[in-house]
Coordinates of C-alpha atoms in Angstrom, one line a residue:
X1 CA -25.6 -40.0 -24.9
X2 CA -28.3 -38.5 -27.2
X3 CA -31.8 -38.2 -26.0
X4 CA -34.5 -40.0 -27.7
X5 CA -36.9 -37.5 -30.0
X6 CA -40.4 -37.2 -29.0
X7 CA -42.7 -39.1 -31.3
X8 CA -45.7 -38.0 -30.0
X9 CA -47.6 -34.9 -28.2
X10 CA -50.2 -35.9 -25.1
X11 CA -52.8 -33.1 -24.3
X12 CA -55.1 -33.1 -21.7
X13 CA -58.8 -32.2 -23.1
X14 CA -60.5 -29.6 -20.9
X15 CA -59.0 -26.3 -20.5
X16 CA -56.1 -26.8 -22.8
X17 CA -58.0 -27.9 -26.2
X18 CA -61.0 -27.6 -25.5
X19 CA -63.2 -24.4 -23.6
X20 CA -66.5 -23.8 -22.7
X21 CA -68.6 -21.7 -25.2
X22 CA -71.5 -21.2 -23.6
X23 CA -73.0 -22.3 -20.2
X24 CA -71.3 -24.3 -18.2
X25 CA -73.3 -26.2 -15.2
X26 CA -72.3 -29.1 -13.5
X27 CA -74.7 -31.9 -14.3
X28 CA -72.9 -34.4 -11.9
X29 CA -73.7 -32.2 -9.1
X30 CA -77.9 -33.4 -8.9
X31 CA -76.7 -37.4 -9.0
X32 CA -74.5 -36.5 -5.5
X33 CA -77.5 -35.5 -3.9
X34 CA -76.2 -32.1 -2.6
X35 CA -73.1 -33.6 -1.8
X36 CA -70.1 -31.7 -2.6
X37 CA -68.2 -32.2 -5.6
X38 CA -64.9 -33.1 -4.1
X39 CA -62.5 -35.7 -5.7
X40 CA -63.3 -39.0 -4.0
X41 CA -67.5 -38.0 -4.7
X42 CA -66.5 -37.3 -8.5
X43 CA -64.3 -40.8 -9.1
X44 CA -67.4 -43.2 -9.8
X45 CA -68.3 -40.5 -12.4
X46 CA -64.7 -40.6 -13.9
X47 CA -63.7 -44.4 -13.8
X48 CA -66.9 -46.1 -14.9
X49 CA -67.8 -46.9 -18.8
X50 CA -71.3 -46.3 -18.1
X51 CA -73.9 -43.7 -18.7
X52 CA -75.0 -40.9 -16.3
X53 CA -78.8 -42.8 -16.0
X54 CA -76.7 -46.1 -14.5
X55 CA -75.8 -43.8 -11.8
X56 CA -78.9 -42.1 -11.4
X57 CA -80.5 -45.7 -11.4
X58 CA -77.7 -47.0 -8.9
X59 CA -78.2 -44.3 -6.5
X60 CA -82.3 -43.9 -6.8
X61 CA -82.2 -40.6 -8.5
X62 CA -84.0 -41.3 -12.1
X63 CA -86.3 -38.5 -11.3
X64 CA -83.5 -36.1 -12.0
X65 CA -82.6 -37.4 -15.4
X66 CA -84.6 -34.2 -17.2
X67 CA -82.3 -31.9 -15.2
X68 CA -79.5 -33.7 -15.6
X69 CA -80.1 -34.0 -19.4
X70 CA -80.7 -30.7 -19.9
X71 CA -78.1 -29.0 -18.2
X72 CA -75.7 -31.7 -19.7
X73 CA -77.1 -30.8 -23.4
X74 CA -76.5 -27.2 -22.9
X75 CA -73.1 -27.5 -21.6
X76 CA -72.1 -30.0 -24.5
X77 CA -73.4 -27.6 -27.4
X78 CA -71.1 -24.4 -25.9
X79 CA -67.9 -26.6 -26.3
X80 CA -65.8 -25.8 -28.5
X81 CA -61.9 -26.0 -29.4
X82 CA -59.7 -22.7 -28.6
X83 CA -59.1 -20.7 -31.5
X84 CA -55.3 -21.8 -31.6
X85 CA -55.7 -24.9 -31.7
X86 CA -56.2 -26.4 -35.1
X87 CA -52.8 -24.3 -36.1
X88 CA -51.1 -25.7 -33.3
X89 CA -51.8 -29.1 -34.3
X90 CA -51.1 -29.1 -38.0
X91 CA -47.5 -27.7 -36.7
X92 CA -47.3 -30.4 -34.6
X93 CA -48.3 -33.0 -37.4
X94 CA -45.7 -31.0 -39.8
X95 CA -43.0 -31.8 -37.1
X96 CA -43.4 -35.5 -37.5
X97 CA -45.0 -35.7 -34.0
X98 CA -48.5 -37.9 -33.4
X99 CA -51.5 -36.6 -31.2
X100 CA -52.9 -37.7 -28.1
X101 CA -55.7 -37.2 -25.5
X102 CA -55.6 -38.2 -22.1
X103 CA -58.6 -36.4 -20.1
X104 CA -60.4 -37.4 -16.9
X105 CA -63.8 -37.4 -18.3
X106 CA -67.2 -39.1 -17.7
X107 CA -68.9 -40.9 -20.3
X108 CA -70.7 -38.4 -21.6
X109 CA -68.1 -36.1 -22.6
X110 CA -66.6 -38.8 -24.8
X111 CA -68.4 -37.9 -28.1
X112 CA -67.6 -34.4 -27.5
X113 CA -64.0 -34.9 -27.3
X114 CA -64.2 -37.4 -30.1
X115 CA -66.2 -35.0 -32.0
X116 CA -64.1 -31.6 -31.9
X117 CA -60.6 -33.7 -31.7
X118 CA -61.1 -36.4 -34.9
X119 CA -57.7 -36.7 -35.9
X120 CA -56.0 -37.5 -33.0
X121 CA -54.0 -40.8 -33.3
X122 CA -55.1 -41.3 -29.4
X123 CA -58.2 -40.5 -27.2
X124 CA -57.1 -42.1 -23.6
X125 CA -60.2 -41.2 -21.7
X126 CA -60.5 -42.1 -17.8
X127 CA -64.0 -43.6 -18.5
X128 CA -62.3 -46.1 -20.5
X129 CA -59.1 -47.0 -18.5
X130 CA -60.9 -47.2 -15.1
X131 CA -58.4 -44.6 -14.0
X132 CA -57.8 -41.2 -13.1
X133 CA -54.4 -38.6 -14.0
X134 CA -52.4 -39.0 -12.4
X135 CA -52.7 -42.4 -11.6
X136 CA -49.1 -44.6 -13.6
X137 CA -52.2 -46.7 -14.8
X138 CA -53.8 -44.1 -17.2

């Protein structure tokens, strides 16, 4: 029995596609309080399709929204796609195949990813589905 052909090529955004140029913080981190950023703290962040300030509002913490902002600004200019990457995707797209994203993100990393990855057939974003990798449901 043959095996089907691939028809498509699924990459995960952060570390694969896309790197960090510049400085990399963790804005997240001041909306947990101090709290470590382990999984189950970082889920709410990763599964809602809802702005940073709905969290910061939800848990009391608008007064760190300046920090927040500005860390979060600086870390979104330094990102940028690794140098291979546009030549691996137009050899991907000459092979027939289409592309995809599928990234555990919070909502404000959406843009970016849309922004430096336009011509992907797919962006599957955890915001969006409500789930995380590797939840079946993503």
């Amino acid at each position: 029995m043959q095996k089907p052909k691939p028809t498509a090529v699924v990459f995960d955004a952060f570390g694969t596609l896309i790197r960090h140029g510049g400085i990399q913080h963790n804005p997240y981190h001041c909306l947990l309080n101090g709290r470590d950023m382990d999984p189950a703290s970082r889920l709410p962040f990763l599964t809602r399709n809802v702005p940073a300030a709905t969290f910061a509002d939800e848990l009391g913490l608008l007064h760190v929204m300046p920090v927040f902002r500005f860390e979060l600004d600086e870390e979104l200019a330094g990102l940028r796609l690794f140098d291979e990457v546009p030549t691996a995707m137009t050899k991907v797209r000459a092979a027939g195949l289409r592309l995809a994203v599928c990234s555990n993100l919070a909502f404000e990393y959406g843009v970016a990813v849309r922004q430096l990855l336009p011509d992907f057939d797919a962006h599957i974003l955890s915001f969006e589905e409500g789930a995380v990798k590797p939840d079946s449901m993503i």
